[in-house]
PDB file of N, CA and C in Angstrom:
ATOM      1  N   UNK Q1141     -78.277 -34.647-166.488  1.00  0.00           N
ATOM      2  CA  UNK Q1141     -79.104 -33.576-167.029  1.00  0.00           C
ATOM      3  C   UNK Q1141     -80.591 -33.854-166.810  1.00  0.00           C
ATOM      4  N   UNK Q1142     -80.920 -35.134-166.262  1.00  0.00           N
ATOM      5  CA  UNK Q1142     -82.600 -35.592-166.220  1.00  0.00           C
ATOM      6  C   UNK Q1142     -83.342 -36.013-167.491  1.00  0.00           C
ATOM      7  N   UNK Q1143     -82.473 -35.724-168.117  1.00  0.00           N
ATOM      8  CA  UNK Q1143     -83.765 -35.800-169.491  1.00  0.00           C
ATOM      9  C   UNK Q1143     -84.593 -37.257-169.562  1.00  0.00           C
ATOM     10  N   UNK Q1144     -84.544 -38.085-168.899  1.00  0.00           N
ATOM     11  CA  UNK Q1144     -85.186 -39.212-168.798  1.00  0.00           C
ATOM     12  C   UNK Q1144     -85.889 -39.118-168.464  1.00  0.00           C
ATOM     13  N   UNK Q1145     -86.237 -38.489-167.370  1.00  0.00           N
ATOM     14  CA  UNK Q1145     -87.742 -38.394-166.304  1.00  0.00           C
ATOM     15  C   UNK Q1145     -88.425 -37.271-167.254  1.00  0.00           C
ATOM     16  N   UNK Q1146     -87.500 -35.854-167.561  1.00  0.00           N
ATOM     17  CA  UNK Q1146     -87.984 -35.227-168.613  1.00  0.00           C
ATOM     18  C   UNK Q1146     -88.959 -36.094-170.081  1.00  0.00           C
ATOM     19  N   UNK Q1147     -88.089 -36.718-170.316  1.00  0.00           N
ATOM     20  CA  UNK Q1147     -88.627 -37.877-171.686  1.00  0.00           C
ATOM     21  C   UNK Q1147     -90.128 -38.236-171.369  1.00  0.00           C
ATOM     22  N   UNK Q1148     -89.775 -39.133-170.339  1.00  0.00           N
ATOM     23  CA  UNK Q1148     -90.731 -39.820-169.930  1.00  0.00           C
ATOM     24  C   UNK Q1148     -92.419 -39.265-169.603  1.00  0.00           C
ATOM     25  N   UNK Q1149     -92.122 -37.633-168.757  1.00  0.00           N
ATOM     26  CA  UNK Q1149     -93.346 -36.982-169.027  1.00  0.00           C
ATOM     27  C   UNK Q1149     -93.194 -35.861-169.713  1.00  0.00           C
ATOM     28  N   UNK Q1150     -92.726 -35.686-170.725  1.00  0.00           N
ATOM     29  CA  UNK Q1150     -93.184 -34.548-171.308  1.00  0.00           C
ATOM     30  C   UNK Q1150     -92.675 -34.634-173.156  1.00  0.00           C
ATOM     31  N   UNK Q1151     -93.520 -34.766-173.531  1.00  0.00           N
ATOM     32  CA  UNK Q1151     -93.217 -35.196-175.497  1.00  0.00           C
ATOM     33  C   UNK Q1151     -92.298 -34.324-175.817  1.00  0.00           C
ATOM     34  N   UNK Q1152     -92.307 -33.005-175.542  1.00  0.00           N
ATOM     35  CA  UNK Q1152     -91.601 -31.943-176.233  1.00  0.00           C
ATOM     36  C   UNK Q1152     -90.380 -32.332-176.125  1.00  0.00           C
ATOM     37  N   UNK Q1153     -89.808 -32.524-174.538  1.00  0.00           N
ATOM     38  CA  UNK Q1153     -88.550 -32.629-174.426  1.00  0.00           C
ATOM     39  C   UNK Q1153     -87.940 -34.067-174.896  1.00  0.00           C
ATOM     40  N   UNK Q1154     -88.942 -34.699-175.107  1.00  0.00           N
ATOM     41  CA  UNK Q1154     -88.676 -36.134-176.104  1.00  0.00           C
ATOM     42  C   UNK Q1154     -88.106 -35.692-177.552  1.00  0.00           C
ATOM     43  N   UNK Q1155     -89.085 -34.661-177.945  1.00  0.00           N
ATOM     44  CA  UNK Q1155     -88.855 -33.852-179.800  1.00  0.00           C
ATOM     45  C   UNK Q1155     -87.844 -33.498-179.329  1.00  0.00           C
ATOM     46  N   UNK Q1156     -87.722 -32.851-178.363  1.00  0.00           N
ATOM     47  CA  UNK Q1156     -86.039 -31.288-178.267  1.00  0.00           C
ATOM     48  C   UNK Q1156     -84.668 -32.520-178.240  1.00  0.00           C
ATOM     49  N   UNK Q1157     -85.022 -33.564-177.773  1.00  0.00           N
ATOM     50  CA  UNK Q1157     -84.030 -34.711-177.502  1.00  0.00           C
ATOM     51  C   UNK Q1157     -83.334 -35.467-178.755  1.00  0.00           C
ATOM     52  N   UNK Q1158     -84.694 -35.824-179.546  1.00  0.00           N
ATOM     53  CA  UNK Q1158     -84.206 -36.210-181.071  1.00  0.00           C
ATOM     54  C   UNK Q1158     -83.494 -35.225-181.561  1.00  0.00           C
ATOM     55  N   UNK Q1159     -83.852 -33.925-181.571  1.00  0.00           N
ATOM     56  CA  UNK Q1159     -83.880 -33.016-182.755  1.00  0.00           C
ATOM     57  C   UNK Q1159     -81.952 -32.861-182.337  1.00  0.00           C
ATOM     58  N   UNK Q1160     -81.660 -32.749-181.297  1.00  0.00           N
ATOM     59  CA  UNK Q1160     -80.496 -32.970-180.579  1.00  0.00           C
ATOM     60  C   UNK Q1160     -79.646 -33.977-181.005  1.00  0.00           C
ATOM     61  N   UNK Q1161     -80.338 -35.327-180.988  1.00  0.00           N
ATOM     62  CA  UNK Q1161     -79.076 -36.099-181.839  1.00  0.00           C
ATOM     63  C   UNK Q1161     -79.213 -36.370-183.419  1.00  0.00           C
ATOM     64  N   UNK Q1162     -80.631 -35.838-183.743  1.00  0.00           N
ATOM     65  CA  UNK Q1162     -80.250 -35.710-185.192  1.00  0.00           C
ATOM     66  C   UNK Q1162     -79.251 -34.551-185.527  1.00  0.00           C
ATOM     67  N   UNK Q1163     -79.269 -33.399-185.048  1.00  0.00           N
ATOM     68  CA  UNK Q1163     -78.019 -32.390-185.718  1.00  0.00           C
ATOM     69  C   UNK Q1163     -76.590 -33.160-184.932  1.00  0.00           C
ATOM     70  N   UNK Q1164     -76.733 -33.989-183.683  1.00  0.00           N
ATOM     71  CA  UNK Q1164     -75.245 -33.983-183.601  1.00  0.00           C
ATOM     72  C   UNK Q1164     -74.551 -34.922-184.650  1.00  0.00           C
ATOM     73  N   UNK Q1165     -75.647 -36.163-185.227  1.00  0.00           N
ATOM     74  CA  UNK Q1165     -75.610 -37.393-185.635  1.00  0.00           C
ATOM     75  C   UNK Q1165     -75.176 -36.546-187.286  1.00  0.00           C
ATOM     76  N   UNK Q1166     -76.277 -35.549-187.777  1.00  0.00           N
ATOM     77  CA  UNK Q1166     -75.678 -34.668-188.552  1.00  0.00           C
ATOM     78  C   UNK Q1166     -74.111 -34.153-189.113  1.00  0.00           C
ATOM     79  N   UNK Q1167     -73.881 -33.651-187.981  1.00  0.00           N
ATOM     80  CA  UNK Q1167     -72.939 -32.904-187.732  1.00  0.00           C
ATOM     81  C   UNK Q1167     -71.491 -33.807-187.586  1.00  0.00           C
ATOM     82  N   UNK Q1168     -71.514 -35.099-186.721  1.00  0.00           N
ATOM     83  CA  UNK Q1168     -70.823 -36.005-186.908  1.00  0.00           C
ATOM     84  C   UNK Q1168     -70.623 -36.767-188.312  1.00  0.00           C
ATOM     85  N   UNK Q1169     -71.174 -36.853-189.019  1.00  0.00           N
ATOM     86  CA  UNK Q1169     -71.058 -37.287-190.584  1.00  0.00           C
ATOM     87  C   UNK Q1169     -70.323 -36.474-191.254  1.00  0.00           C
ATOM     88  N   UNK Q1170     -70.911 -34.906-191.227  1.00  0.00           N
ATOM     89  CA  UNK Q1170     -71.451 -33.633-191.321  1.00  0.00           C
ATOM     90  C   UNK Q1170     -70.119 -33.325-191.848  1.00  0.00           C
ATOM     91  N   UNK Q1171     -68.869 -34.027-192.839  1.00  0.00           N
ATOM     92  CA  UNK Q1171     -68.223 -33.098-193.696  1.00  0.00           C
ATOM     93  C   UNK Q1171     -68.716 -32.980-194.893  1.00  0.00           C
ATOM     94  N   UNK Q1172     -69.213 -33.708-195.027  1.00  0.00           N
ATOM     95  CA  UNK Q1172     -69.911 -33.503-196.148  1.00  0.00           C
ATOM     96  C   UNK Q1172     -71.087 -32.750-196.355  1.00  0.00           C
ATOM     97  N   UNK Q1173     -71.746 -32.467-195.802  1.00  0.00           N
ATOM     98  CA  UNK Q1173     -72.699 -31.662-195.181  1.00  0.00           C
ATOM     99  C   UNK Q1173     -72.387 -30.556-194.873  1.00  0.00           C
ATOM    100  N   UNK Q1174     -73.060 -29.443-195.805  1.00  0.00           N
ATOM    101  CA  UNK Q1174     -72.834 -27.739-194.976  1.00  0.00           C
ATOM    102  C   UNK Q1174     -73.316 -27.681-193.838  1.00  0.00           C
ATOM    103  N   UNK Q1175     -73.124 -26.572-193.381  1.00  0.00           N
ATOM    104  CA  UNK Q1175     -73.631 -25.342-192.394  1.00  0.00           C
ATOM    105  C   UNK Q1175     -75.124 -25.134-192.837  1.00  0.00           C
ATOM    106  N   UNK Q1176     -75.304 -24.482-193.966  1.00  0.00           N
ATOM    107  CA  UNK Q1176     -76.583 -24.368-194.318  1.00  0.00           C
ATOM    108  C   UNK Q1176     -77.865 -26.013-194.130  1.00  0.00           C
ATOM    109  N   UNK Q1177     -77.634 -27.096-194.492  1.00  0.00           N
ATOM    110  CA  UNK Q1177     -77.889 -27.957-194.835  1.00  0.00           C
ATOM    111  C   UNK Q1177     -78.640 -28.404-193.120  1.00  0.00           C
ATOM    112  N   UNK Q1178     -77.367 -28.421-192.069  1.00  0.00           N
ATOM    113  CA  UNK Q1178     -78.158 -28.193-190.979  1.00  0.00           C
ATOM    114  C   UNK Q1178     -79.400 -27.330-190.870  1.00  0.00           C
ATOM    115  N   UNK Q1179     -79.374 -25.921-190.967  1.00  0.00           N
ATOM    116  CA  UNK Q1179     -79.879 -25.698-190.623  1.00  0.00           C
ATOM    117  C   UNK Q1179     -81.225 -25.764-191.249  1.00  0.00           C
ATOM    118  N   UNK Q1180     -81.109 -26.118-192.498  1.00  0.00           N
ATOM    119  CA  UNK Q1180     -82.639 -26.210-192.902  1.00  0.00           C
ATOM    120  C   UNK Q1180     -83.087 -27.155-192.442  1.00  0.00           C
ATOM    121  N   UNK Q1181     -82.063 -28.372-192.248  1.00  0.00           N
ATOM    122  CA  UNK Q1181     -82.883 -29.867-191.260  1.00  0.00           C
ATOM    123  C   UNK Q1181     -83.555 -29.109-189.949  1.00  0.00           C
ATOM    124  N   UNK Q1182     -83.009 -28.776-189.532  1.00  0.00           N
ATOM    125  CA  UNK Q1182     -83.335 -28.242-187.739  1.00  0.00           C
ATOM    126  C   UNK Q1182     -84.409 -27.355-188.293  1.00  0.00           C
ATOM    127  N   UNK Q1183     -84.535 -26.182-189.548  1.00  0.00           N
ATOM    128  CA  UNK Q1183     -85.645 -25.786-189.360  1.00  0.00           C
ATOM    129  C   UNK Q1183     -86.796 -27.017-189.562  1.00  0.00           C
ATOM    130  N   UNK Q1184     -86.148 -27.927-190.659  1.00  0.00           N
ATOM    131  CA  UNK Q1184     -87.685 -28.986-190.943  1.00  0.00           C
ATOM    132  C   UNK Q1184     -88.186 -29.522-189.800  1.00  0.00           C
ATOM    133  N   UNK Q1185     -86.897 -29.843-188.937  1.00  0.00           N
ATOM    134  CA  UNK Q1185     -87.929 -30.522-187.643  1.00  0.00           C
ATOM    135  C   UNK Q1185     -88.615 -29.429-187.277  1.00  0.00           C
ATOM    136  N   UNK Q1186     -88.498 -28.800-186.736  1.00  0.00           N
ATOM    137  CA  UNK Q1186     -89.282 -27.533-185.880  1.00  0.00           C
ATOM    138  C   UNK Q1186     -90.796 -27.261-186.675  1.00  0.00           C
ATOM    139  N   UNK Q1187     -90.623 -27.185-188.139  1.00  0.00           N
ATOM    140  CA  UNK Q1187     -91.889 -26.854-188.706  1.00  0.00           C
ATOM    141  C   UNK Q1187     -93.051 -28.568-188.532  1.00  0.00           C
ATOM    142  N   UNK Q1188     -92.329 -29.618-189.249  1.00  0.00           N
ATOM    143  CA  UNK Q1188     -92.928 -30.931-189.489  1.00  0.00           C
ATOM    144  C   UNK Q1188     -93.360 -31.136-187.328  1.00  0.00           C
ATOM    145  N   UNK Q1189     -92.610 -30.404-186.725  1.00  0.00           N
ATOM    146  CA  UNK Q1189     -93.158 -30.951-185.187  1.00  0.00           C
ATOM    147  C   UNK Q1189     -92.615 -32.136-184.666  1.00  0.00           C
TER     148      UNK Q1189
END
């Protein structure tokens, strides 16, 4: 998929990368964890940047 060379120059796709294994890392735990619960994480990243 590249995302390394992506990583490497460009921050965002570094953020879009975390934000990626925090919901999967989420989501893998994540029975305990709603639906909703994601998504307010994924909104916090997006707002906090």
């Amino acid at each position: 998929m590249g995302l390394s060379s992506c990583w490497a120059d460009n921050w965002v796709c570094y953020k879009l990368y975390n934000k990626i294994l925090s919901v999967q890392t989420l989501l893998f735990k994540g029975l305990n964890a709603t639906e909703k619960d994601v998504v307010i994480r994924e909104k916090d990243v997006v707002i906090r940047g």
